[in-house]
Short mmCIF file of C-alpha atoms and ligand atoms in Angstrom, two decimals:
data_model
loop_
_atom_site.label_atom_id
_atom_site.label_comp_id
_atom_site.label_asym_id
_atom_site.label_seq_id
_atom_site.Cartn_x
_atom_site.Cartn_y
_atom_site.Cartn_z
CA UNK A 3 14.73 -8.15 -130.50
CA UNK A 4 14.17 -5.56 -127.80
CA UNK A 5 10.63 -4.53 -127.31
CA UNK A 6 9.64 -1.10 -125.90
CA UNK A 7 10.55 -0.79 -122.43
CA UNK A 8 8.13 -0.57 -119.53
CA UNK A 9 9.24 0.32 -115.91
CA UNK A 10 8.67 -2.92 -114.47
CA UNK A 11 8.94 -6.50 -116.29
CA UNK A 12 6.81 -8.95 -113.76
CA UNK A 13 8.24 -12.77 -114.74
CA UNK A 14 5.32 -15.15 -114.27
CA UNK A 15 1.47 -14.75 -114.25
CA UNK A 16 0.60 -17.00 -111.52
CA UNK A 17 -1.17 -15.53 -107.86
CA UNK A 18 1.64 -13.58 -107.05
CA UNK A 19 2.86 -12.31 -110.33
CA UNK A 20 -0.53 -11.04 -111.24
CA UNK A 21 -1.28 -9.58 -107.41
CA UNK A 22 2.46 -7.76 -108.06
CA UNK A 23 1.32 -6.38 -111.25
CA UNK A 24 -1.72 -5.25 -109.38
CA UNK A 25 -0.52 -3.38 -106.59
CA UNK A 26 2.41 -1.69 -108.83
CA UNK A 27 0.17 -0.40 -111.29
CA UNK A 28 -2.34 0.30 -108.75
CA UNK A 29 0.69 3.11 -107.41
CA UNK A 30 0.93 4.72 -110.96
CA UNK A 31 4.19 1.88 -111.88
CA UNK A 32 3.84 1.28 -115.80
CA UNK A 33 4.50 -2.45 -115.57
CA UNK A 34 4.53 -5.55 -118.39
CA UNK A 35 4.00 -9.15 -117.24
CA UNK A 36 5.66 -12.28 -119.14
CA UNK A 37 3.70 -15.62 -118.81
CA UNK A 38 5.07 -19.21 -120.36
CA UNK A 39 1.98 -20.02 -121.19
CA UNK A 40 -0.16 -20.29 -123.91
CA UNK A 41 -3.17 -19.15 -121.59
CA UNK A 42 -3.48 -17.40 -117.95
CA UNK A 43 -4.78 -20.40 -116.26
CA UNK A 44 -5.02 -22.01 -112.55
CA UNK A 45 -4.95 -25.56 -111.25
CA UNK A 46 -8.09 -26.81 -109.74
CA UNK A 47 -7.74 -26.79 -106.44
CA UNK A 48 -8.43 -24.72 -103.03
CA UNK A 49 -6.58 -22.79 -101.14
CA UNK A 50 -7.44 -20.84 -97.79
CA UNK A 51 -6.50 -17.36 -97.32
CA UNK A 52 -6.48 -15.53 -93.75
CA UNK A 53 -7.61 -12.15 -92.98
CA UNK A 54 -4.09 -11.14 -93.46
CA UNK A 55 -4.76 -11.62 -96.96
CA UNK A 56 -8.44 -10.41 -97.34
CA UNK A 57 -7.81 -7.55 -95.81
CA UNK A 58 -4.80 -6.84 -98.74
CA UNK A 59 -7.94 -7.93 -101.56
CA UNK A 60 -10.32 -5.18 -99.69
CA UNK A 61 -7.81 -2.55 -100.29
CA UNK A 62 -7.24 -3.41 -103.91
CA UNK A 63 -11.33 -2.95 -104.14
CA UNK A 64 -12.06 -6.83 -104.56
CA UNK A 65 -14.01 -7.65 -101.73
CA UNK A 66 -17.43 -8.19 -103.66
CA UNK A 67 -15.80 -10.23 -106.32
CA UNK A 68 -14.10 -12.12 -103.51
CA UNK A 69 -17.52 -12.47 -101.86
CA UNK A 70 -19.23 -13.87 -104.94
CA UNK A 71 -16.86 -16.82 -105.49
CA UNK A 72 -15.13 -17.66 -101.92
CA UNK A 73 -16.82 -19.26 -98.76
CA UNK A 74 -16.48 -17.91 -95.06
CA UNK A 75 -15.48 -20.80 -92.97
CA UNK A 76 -17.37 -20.02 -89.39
CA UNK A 77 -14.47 -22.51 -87.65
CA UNK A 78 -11.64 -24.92 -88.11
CA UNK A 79 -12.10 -28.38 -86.77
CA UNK A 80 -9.48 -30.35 -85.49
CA UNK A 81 -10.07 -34.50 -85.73
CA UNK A 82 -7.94 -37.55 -85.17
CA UNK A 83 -7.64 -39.45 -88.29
CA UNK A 84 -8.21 -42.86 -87.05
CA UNK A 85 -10.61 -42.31 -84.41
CA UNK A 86 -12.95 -39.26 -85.92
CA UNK A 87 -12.70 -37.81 -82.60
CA UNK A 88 -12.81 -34.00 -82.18
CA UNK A 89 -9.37 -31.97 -81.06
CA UNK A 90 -10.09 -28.60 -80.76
CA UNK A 91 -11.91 -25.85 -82.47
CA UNK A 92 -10.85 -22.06 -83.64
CA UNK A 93 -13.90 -20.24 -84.42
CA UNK A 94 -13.27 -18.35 -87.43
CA UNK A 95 -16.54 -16.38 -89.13
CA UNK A 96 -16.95 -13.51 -86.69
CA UNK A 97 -14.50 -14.10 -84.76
CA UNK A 98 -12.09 -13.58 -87.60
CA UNK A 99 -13.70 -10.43 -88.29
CA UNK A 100 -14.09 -8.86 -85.36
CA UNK A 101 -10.13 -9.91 -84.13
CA UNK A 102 -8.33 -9.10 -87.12
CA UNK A 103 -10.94 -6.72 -89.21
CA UNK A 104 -10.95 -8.87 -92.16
CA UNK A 105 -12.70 -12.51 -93.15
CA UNK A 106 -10.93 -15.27 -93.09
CA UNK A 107 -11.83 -17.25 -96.53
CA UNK A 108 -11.63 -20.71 -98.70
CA UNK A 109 -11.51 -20.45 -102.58
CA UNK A 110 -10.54 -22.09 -105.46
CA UNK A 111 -7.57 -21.26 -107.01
CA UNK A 112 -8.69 -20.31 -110.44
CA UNK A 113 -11.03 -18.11 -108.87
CA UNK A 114 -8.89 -15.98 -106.89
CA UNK A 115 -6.55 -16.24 -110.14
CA UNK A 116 -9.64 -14.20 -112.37
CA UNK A 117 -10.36 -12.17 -109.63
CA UNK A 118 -6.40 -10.58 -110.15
CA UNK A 119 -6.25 -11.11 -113.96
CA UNK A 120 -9.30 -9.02 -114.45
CA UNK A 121 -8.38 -6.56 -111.79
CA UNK A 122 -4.78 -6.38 -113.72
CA UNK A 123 -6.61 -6.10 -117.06
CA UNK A 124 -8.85 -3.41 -116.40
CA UNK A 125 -5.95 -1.03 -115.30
CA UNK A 126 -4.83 -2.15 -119.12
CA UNK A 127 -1.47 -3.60 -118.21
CA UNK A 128 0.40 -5.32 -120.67
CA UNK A 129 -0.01 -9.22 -120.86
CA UNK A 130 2.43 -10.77 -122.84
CA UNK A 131 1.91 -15.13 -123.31
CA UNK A 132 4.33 -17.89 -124.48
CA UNK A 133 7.10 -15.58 -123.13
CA UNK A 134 9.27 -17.82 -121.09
CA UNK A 135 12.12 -16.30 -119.31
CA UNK A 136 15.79 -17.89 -119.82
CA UNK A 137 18.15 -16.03 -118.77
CA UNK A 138 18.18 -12.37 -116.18
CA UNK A 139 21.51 -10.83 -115.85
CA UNK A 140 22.13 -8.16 -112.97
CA UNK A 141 25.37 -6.39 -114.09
CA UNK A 142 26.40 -3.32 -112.68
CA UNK A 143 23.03 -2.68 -111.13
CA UNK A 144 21.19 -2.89 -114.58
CA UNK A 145 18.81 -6.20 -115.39
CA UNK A 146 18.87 -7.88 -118.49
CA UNK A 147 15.94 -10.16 -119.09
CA UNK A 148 15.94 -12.70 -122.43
CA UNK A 149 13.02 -15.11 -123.16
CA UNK A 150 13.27 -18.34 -125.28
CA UNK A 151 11.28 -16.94 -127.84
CA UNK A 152 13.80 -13.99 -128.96
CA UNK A 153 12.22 -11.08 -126.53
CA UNK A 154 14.52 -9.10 -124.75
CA UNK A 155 14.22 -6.60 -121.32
CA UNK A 156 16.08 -4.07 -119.34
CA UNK A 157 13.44 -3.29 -117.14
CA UNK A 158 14.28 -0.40 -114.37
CA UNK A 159 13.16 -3.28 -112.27
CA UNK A 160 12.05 -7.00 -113.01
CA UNK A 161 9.99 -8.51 -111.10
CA UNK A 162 10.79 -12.74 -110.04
CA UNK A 163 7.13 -14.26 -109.48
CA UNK A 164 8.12 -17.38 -112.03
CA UNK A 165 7.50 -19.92 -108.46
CA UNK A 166 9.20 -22.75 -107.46
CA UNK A 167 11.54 -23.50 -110.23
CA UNK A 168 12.01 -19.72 -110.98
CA UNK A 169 14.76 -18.69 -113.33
CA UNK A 170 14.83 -14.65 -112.27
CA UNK A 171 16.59 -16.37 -109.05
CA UNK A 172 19.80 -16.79 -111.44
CA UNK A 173 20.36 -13.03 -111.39
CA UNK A 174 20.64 -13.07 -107.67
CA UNK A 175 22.93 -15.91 -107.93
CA UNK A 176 20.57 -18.25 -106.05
CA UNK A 177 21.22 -21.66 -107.58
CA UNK A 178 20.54 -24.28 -104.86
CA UNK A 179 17.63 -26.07 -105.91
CA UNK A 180 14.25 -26.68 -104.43
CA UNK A 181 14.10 -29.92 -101.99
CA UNK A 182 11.58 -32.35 -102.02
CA UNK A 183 9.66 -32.61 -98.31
CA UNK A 184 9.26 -35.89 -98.61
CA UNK A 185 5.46 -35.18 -98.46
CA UNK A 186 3.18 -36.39 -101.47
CA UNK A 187 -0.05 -34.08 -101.62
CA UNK A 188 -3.74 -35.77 -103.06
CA UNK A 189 -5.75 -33.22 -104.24
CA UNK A 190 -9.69 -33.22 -105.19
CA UNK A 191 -12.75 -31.70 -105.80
CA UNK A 192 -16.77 -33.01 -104.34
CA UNK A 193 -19.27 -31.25 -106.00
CA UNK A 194 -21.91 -29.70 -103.45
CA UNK A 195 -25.48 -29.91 -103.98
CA UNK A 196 -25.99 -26.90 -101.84
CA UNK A 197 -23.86 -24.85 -99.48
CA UNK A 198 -23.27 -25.92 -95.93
CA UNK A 199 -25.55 -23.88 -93.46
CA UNK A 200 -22.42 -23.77 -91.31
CA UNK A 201 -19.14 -24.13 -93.48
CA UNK A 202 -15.86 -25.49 -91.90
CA UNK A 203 -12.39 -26.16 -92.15
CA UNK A 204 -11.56 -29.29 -91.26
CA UNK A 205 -8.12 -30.94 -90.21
CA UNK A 206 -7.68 -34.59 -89.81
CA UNK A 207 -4.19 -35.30 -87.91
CA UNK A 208 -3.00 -38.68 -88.05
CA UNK A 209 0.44 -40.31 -87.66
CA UNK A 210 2.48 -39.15 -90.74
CA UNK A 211 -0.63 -38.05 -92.52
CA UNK A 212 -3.15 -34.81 -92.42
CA UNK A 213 -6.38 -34.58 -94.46
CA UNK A 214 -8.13 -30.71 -94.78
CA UNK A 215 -11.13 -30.17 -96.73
CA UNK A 216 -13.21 -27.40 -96.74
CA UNK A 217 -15.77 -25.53 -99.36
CA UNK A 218 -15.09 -23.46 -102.10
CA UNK A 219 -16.59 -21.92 -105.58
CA UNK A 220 -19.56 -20.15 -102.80
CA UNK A 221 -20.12 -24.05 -101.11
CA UNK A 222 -20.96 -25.42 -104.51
CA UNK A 223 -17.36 -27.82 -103.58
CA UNK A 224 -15.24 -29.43 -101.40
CA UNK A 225 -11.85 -29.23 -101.63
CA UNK A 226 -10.02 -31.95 -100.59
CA UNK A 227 -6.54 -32.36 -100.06
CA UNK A 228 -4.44 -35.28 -98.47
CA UNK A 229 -1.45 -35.37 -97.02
CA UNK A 230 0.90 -38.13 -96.76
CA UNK A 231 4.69 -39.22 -96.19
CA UNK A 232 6.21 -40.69 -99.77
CA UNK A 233 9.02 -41.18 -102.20
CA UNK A 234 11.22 -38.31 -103.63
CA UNK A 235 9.37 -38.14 -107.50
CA UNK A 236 11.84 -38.70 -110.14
CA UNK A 237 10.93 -36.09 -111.89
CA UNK A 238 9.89 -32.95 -109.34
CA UNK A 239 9.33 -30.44 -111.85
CA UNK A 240 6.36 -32.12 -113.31
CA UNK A 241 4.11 -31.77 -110.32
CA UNK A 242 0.76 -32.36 -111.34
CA UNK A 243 -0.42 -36.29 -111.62
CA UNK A 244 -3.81 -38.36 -112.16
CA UNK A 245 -3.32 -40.64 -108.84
CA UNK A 246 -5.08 -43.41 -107.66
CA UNK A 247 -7.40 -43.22 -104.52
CA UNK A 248 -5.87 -46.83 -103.88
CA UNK A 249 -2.66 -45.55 -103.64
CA UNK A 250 -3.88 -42.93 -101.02
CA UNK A 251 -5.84 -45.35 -98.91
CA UNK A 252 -2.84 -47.68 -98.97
CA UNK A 253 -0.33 -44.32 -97.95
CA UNK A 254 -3.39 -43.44 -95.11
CA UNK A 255 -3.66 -46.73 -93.12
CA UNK A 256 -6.34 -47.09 -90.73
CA UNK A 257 -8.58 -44.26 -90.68
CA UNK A 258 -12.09 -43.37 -89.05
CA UNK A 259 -15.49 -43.97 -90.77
CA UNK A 260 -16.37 -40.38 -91.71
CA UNK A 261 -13.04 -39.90 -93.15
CA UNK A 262 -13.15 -42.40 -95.27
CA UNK A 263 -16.62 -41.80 -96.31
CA UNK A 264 -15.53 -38.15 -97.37
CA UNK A 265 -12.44 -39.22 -99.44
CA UNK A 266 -14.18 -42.35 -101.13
CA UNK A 267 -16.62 -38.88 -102.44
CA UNK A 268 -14.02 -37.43 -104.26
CA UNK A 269 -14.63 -38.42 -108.06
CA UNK A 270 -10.81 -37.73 -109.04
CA UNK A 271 -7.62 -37.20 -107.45
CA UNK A 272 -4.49 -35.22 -108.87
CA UNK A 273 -0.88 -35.81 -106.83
CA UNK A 274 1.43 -33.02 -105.90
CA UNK A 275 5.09 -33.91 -104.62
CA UNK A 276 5.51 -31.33 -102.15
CA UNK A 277 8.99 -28.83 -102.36
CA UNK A 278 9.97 -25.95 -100.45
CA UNK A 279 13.38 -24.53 -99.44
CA UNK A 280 14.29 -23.49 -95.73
CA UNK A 281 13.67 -20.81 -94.57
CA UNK A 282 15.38 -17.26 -95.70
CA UNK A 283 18.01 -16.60 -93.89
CA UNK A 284 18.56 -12.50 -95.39
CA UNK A 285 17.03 -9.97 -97.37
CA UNK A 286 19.82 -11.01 -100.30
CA UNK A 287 17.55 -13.77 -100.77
CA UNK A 288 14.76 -11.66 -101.80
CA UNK A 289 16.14 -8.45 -104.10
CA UNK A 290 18.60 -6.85 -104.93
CA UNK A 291 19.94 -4.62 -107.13
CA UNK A 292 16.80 -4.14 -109.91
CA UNK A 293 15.79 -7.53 -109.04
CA UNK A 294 13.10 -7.95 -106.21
CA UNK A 295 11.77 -12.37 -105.91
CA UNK A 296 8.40 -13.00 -104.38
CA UNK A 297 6.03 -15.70 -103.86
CA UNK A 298 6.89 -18.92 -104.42
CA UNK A 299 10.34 -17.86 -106.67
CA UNK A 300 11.76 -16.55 -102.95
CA UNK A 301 10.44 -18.43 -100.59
CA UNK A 302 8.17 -21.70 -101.74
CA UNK A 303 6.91 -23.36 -97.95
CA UNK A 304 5.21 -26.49 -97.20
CA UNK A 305 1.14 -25.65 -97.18
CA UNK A 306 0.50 -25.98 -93.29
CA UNK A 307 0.07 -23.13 -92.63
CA UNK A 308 -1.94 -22.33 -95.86
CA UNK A 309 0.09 -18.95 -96.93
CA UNK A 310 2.30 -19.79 -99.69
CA UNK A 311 -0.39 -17.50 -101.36
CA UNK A 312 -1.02 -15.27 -98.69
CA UNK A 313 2.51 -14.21 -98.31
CA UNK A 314 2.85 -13.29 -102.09
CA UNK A 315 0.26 -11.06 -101.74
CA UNK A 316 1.42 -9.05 -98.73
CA UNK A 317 5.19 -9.15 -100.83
CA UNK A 318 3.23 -7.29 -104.16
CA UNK A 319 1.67 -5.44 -101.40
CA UNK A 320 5.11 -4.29 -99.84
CA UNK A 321 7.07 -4.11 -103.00
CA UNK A 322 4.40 -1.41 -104.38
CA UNK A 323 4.47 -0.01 -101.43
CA UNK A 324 8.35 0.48 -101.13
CA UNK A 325 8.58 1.34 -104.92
CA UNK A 326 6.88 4.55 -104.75
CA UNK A 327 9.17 5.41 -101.78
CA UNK A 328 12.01 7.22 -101.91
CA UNK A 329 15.87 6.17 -103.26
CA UNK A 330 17.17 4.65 -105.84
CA UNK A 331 15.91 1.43 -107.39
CA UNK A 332 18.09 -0.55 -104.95
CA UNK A 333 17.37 1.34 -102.37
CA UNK A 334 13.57 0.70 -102.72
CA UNK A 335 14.19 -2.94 -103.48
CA UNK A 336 16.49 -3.61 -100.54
CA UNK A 337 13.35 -1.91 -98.31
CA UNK A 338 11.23 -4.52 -99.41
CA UNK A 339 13.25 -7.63 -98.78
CA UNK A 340 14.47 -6.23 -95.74
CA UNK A 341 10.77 -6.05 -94.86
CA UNK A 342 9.37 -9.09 -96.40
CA UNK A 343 12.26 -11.86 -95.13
CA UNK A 344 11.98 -12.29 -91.95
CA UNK A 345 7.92 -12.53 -91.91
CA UNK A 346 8.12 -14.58 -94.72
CA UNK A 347 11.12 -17.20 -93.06
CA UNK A 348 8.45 -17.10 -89.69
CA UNK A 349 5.62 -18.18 -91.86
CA UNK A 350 7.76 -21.00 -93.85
CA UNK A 351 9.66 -22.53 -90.37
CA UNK A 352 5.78 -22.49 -88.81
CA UNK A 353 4.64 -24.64 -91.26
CA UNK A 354 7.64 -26.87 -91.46
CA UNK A 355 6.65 -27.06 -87.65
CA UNK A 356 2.88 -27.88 -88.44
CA UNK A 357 3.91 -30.64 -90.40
CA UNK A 358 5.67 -32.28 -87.67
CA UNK A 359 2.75 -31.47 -85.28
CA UNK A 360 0.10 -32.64 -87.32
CA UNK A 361 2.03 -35.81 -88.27
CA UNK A 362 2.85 -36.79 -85.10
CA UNK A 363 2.67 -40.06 -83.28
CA UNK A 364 3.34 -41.21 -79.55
CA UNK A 365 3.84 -38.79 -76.63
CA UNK A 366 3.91 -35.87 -79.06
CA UNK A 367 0.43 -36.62 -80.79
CA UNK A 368 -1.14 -36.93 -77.12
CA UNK A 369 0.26 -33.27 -75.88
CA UNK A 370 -0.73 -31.86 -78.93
CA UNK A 371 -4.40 -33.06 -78.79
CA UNK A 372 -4.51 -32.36 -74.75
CA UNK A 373 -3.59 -28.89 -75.69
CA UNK A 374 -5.77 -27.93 -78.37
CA UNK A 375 -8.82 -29.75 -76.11
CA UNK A 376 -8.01 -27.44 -73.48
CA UNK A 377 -6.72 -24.16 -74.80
CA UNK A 378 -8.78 -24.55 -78.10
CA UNK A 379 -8.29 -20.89 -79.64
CA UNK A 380 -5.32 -20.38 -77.76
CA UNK A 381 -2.96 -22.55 -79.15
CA UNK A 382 -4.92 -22.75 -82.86
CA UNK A 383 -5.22 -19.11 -83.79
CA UNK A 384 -2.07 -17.27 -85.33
CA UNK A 385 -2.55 -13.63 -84.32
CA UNK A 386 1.01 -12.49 -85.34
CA UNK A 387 0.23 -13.57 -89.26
CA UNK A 388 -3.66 -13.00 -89.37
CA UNK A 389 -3.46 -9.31 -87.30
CA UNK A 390 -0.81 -8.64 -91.24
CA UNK A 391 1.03 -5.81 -92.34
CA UNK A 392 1.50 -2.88 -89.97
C1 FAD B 20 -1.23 -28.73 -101.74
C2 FAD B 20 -1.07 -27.24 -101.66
C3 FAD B 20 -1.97 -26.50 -100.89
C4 FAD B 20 -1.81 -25.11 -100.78
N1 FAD B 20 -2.69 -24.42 -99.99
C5 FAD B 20 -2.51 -23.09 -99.84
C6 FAD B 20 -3.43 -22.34 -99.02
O1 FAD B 20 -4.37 -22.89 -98.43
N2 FAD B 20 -3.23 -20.99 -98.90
C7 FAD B 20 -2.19 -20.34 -99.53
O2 FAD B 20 -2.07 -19.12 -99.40
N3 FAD B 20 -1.31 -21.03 -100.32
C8 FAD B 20 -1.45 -22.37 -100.47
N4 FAD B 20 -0.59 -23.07 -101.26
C9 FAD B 20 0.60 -22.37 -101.84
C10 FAD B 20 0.25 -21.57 -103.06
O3 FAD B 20 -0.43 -22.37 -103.99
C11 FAD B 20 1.54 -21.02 -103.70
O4 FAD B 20 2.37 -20.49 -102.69
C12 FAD B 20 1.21 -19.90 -104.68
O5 FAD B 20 0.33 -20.37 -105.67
C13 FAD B 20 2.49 -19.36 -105.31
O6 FAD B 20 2.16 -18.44 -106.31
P1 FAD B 20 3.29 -17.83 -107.25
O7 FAD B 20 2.59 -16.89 -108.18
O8 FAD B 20 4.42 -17.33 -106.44
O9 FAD B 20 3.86 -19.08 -108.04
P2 FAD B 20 3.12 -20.00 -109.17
O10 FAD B 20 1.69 -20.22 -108.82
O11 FAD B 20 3.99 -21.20 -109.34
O12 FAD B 20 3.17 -19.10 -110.46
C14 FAD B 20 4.35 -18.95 -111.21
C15 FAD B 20 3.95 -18.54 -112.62
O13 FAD B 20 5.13 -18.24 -113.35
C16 FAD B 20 5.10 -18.91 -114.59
N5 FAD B 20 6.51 -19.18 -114.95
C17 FAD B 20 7.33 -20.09 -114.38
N6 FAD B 20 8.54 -20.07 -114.96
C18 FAD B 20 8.47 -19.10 -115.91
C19 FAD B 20 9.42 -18.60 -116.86
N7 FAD B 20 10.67 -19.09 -116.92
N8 FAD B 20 9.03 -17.59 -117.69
C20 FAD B 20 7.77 -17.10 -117.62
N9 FAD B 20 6.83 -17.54 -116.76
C21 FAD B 20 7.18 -18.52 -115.90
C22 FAD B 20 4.29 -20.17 -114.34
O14 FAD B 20 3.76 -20.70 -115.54
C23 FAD B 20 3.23 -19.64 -113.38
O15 FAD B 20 2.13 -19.10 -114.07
C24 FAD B 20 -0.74 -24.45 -101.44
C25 FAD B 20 0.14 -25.19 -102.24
C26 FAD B 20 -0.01 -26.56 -102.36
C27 FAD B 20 0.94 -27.33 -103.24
#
């Protein structure tokens, strides 16, 4: 059954298919977006999200929702796992302000998810649920879009935002699945009594492990997540586990006092095996044709440098921005991935670097926390990324 045709058909109503929905319709696009399922919903966890990112939210007039529910981080810490000792700080707060004209920010998921869904739902765009997309076709320039429960698209252009395991990637002729990092990801939630007079992002570094927790939902939580080495999952494509804090503590080793005390807090832990695939390589990767990828669908990255989120924004940014540009459909689409790859393939190789810095052990571990004692800010803060779109 075809159903009447909107410009756009966005595939997937997670962070970045909602944000690309968004910023299309926010440029006069008449856009539809197709979720699997049943309900528009978010996993309950944190993320972080630079001023690269806030400053994207601002423009899309969300900045007081985003100050209601987020909290403002006035520095990272740096700490060695097993001896609590301090690394290195970046001040954030201010700092982050004044340097790159936008906050720097820590919220939950689901929050930032409602924020977007009721940003995309005022501007009355279409939400269709249980729509889950199996097969895109791209013949002779023209996309044909089926879901498994009879629907049927040709969309001037669809839209890929259906994440890690997308299926819109089929059109492009992208079939080399996601790999597993070999990373295993605890995730959990302290409730707060009150908010912390001075909130922080904190990163313990430890050989083959990381821990960062820092508030969210205003400083009424802290969001906890764990990062260890472990087995490839036998099933990767279900994600989302109850886990055992034993397990963890087992994975962690020796660690310091305070560290422990601050993961024995966490009531209940969820386990993520962590995927990503290198880095892009072209702007094939990300559209072509009347099919443009973004977020996680194009380029899913490991979460050290925490902008797996962050980077589909700025792509719905960028896509809407290219769309009401001149050209052909193809024309516009092949602006935005030649735009978007090679920021996006910097972002995902930094945090495969992270990792290895975080994790390390030996000589490496010692020149990383010499350096970030002495040049602090220097070697912490990530102008290029947080300074955003031009
Ligand atoms: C441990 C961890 C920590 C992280 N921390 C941060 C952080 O601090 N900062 C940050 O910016 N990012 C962070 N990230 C990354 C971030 O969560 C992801 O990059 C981001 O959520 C990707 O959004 P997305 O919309 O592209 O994909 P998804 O969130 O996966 O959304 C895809 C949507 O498409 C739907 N869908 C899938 N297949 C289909 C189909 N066939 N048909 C229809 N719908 C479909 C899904 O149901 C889902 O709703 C972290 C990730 C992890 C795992």
């Amino acid at each position: 059954m075809d159903i009447p045709a909107s410009e756009i058909l966005v595939a997937g109503g997670g962070i970045g298919g909602l944000a690309a929905a968004l910023a299309l319709s926010r440029e006069g696009a008449e856009v539809q977006l197709i979720e699997q399922a049943s309900a528009f919903s978010e996993v309950g966890a944190g993320i972080q999200i630079g001023p690269n990112v806030t400053r994207i939210l601002r423009d899309w007039g969300l900045e007081s929702g985003l100050r209601r529910v987020a909290s403002f981080p006035h520095e990272l810490l740096a700490r060695d796992a097993r001896s609590g000792r301090p690394l290195g700080r970046l001040p954030l707060g201010e700092r982050a302000e004044n340097l790159y004209g936008a906050p720097y920010a820590c919220i939950h998921r689901a929050d930032l998810h409602q924020l977007l869904l009721q940003a995309v739902q005022a501007r009355g765009v279409p939400l269709l649920l249980n729509q889950r997309l199996i097969d895109v076709r791209l013949q002779g320039g023209q996309v044909t879009a089926r879901s498994e429960q009879g629907l049927q698209w040709q969309p001037a252009l669809l839209v890929g935002a259906d994440g890690l395991w997308s299926r819109s990637r089929q059109a492009l002729h992208l079939t080399e699945p996601a790999r597993f990092s070999g990373h295993l990801a605890y995730r959990g939630l302290i409730p707060l009594s009150e908010p912390a007079t001075e909130p922080q992002v904190t990163v313990w570094m430890g050989p083959r492990l990381h821990v960062v927790h820092y508030p969210v939902q205003a400083g009424r939580a802290l969001n906890v997540v764990a990062i260890v080495h472990g087995e490839t999952p036998s099933d990767p494509q279900a994600w989302d586990h109850a886990a055992h804090a034993a397990h963890l503590f087992q994975a962690l080793g020796p660690i310091s006092r305070p560290l422990q005390q601050t993961l024995e807090a966490v009531p209940a832990w969820r386990l993520w095996a962590l995927n990503d695939r290198p880095p892009l390589t072209s702007a094939a990767q990300m559209g072509q044709g009347s099919v443009a990828l973004l977020g996680d669908a194009a380029h899913p990255m490991r979460p050290y440098l925490a902008q797996g989120a962050g980077m589909a924004i700025e792509d719905a940014q960028v896509l809407a921005q290219c769309w009401v540009g001149a050209g052909s459909v193809g024309e516009r689409v092949q602006r935005y991935a030649q735009q978007r790859w090679p920021r996006n393939a910097q972002v995902q190789a930094r945090a495969i670097r992270n990792g290895r810095i975080f994790h390390a052990h030996g000589l490496v571990s010692w020149g990383r926390n010499v350096a970030m004692g002495v040049l602090g800010a220097r070697v912490m803060d990530v102008p290029w990324l947080y300074r955003g779109l031009d």
